[in-house]
Coordinates of C-alpha atoms in Angstrom, one line a residue:
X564 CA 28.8 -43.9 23.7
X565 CA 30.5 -46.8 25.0
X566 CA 32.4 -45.4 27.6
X567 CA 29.7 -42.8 29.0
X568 CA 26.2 -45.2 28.8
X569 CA 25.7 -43.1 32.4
X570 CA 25.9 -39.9 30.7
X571 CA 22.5 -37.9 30.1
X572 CA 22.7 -36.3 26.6
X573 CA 24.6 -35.7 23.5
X574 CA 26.1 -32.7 24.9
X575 CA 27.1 -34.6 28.3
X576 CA 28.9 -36.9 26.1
X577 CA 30.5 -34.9 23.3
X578 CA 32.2 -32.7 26.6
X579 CA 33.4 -36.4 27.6
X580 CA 35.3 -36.7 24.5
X581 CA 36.7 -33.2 24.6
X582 CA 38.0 -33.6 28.0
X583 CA 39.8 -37.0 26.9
X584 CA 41.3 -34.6 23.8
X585 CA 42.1 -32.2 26.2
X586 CA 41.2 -29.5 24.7
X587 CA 40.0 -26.4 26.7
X588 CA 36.7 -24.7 25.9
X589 CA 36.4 -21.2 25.5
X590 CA 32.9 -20.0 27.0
X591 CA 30.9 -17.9 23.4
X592 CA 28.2 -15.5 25.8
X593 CA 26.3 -15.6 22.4
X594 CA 25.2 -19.5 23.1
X595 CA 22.5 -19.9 25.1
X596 CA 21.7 -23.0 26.7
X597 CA 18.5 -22.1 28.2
X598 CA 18.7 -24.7 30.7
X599 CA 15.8 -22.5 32.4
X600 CA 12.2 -22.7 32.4
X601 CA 9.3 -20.1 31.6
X602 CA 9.4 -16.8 30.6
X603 CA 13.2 -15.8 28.8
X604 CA 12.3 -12.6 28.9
X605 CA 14.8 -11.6 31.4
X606 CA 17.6 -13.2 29.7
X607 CA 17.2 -12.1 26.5
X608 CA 16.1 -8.1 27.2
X609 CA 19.5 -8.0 28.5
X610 CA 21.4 -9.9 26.5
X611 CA 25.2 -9.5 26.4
X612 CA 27.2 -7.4 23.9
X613 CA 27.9 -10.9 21.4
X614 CA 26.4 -11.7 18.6
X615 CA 23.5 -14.3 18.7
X616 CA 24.3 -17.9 18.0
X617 CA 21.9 -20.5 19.7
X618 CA 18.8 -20.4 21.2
X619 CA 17.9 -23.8 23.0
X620 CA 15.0 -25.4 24.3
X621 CA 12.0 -23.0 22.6
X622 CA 9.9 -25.8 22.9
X623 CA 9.6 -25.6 26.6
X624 CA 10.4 -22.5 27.9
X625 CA 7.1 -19.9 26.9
X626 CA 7.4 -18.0 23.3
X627 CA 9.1 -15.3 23.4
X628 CA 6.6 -13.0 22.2
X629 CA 3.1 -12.6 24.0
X630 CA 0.1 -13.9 22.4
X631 CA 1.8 -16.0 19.5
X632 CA 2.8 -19.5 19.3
X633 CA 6.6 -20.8 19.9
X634 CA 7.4 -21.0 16.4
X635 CA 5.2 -17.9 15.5
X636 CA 6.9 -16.1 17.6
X637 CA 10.5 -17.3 16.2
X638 CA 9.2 -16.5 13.2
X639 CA 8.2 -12.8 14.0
X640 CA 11.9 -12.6 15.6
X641 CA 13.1 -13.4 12.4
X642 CA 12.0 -10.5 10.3
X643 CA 14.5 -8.3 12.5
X644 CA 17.3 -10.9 12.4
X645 CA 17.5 -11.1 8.5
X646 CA 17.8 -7.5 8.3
X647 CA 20.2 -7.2 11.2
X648 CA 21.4 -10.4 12.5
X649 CA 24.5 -9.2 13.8
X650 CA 22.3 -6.4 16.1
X651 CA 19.7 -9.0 17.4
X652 CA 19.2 -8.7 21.2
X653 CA 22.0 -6.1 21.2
X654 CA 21.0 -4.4 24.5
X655 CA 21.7 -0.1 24.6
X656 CA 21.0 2.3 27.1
X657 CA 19.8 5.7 27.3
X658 CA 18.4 8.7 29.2
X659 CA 15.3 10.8 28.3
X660 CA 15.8 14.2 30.4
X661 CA 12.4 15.6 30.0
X662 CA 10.5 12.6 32.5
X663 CA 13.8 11.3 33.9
X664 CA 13.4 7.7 32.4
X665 CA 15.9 4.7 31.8
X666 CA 14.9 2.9 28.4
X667 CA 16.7 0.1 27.8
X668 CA 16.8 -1.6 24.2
X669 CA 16.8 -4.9 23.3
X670 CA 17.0 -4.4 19.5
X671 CA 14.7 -6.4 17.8
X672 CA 13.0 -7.8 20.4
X673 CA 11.4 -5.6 23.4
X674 CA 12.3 -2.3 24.8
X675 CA 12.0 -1.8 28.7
X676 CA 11.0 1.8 29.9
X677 CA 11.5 2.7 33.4
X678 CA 10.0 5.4 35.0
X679 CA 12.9 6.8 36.4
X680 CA 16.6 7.4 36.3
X681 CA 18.1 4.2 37.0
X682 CA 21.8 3.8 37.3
X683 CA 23.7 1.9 34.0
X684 CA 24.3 -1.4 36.2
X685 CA 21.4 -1.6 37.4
X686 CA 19.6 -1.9 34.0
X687 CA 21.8 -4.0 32.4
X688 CA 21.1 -6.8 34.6
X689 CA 19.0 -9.5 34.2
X690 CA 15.5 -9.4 35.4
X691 CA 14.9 -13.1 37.1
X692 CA 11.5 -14.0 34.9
X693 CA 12.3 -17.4 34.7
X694 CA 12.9 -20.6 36.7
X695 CA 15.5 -23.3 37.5
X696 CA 15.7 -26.2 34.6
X697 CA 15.0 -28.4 37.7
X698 CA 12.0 -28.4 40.1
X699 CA 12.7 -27.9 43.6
X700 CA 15.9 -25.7 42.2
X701 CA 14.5 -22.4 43.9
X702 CA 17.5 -21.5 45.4
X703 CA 19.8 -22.7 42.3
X704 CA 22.5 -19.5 41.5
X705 CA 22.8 -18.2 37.8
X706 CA 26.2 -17.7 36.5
X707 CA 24.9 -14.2 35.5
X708 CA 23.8 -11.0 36.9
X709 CA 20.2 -11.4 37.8
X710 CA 17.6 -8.3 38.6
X711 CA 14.2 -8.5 40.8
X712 CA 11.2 -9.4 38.7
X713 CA 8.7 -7.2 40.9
X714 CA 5.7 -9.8 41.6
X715 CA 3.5 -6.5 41.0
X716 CA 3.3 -5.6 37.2
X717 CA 2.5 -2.0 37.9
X718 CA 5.6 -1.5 39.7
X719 CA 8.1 -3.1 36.8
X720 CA 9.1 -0.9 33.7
X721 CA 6.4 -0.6 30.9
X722 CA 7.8 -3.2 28.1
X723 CA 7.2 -2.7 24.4
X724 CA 7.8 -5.8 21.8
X725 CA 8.9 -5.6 18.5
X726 CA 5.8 -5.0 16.2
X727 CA 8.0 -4.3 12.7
X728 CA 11.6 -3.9 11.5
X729 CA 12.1 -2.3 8.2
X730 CA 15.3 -1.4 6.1
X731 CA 15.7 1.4 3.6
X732 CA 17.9 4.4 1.9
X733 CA 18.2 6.2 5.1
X734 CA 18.7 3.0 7.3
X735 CA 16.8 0.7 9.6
X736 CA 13.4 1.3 11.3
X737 CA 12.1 -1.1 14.0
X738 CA 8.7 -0.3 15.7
X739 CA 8.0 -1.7 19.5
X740 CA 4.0 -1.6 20.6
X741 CA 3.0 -2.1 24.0
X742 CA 0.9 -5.6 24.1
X743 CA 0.2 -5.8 27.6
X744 CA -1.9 -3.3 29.4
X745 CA -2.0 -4.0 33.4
X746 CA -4.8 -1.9 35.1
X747 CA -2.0 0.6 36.6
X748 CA -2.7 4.0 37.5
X749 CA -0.3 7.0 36.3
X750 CA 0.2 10.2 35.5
X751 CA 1.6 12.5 32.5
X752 CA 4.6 12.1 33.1
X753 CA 4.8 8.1 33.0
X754 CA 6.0 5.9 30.1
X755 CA 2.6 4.1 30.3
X756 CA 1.1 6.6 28.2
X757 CA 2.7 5.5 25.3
X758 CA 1.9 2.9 22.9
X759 CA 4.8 2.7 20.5
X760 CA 8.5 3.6 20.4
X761 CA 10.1 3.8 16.5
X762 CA 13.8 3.2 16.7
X763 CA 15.9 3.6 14.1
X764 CA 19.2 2.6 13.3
X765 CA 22.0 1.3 10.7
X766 CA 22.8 -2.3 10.1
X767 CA 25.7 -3.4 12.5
X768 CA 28.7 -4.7 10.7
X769 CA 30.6 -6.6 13.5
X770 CA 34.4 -6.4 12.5
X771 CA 37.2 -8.2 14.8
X772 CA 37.7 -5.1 16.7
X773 CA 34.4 -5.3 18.3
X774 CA 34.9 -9.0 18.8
X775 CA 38.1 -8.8 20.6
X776 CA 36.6 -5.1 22.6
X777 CA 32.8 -4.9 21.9
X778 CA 31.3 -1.4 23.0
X779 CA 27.6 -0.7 23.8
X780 CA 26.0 1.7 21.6
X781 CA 24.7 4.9 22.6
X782 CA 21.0 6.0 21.4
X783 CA 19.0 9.4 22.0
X784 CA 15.8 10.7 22.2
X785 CA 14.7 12.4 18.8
X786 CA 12.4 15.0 20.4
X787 CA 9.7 15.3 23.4
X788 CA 8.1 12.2 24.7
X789 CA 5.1 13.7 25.5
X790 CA 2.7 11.9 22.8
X791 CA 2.0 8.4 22.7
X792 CA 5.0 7.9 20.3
X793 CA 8.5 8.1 21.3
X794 CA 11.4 8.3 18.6
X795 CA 15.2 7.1 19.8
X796 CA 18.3 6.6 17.6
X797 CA 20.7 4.0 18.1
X798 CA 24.6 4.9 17.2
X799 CA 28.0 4.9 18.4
X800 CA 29.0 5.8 20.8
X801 CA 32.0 8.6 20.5
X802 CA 35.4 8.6 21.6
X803 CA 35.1 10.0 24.7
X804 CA 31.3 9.6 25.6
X805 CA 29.7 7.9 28.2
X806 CA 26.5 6.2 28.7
X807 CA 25.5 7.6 32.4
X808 CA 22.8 8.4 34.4
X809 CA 22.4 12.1 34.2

């Protein structure tokens, strides 16, 4: 604290007194920062494939669920995190053939549905919902892979949020309800006619394997999509199996 009065932070200074160690930091994708502003949607619907560690800065960025407070809304994240911490945010991928969507998981959290096939890189990226940490930093470049955020609502995919997560005999159940309902038109065949998505799944035991050469899980589409509920599985994925656009 002596030697770094100039330096902004307890984090400024405790990488001052690594440096002088010199010891080299290895970058953990499962800390997050969050030197962003606003909505962390984008960041955390596509999280990567690490276990969670740190979120930072939930007082000033917005909750991350609509229509609760900040720590409400940590709270509500909880009840999936203490029945599958190791799964939280753990972002899978998968095709429904019958109306050609993308639906992309965010496990325990929200569930993007796009109405239409959308190519594996493409969904996996990060849709830009938030802002720079600081003002005037518009043009500011992430050191991730960021997505559009479509200014018009009816042209981004239908997003559901966790509602529930439940564990039992026959594994884990997690229910996702649309809470926002933009004044979109559509047809039969969009995903805005549903109003909730049941996944269900089995508690993730992260072993050093998938540390060293973590994998994204596969999931499918129980049956037909064509009520206002839609049922996926999360597993994984086999030998020789790919997650593709089909």
């Amino acid at each position: 604290m002596e030697r770094y009065p100039h330096i902004y932070g307890s984090d400024g200074r405790i990488h001052a007194c690594i440096a002088e160690l010199g010891i080299v930091l290895t970058h953990e994708s499962g800390f997050h920062q969050m030197d962003v502003r606003g909505d962390m949607f984008g960041l955390l619907a596509a999280h990567p494939l690490r276990p969670l560690v740190t979120l930072h800065h939930l007082e000033i960025t917005e909750p991350i669920f609509p229509n609760r407070t900040a720590l409400s809304a940590l709270d509500h994240l909880l009840q999936a995190y203490n029945i599958d911490p190791h799964r939280i945010f753990q972002q899978t991928v998968c095709y429904d053939r019958w109306f050609s969507w993308t639906i992309s998981i965010s496990w325990g959290y929200a569930i993007q549905v796009h109405g239409r096939h959308v190519f594996l890189p493409d969904a996996i990226r990060k849709p830009a919902t938030y802002i720079p940490w600081k003002k005037g930093g518009e043009n500011q470049l992430y050191n991730h892979d960021t997505a559009e955020h479509h200014p018009d609502p009816c042209r981004r995919p239908v997003v559901f949020y966790m509602d529930s997560a439940s564990s039992g005999r026959n594994g884990i159940k997690s229910v996702y309800k649309i809470m926002t309902m933009e004044n979109c038109t559509f047809d039969s065949t969009s995903p805005r006619k549903l109003e909730e998505i049941r996944v269900f799944s089995h508690k993730l035991e992260v072993d050093i394997k998938q540390l060293q050469a973590p994998r994204r899980h596969c999931c499918d589409v129980l049956r037909d999509s064509s009520a206002k509920v839609m049922e996926l599985a999360i597993r994984e994925c086999k030998e020789e199996e790919f997650i593709r656009m089909p």
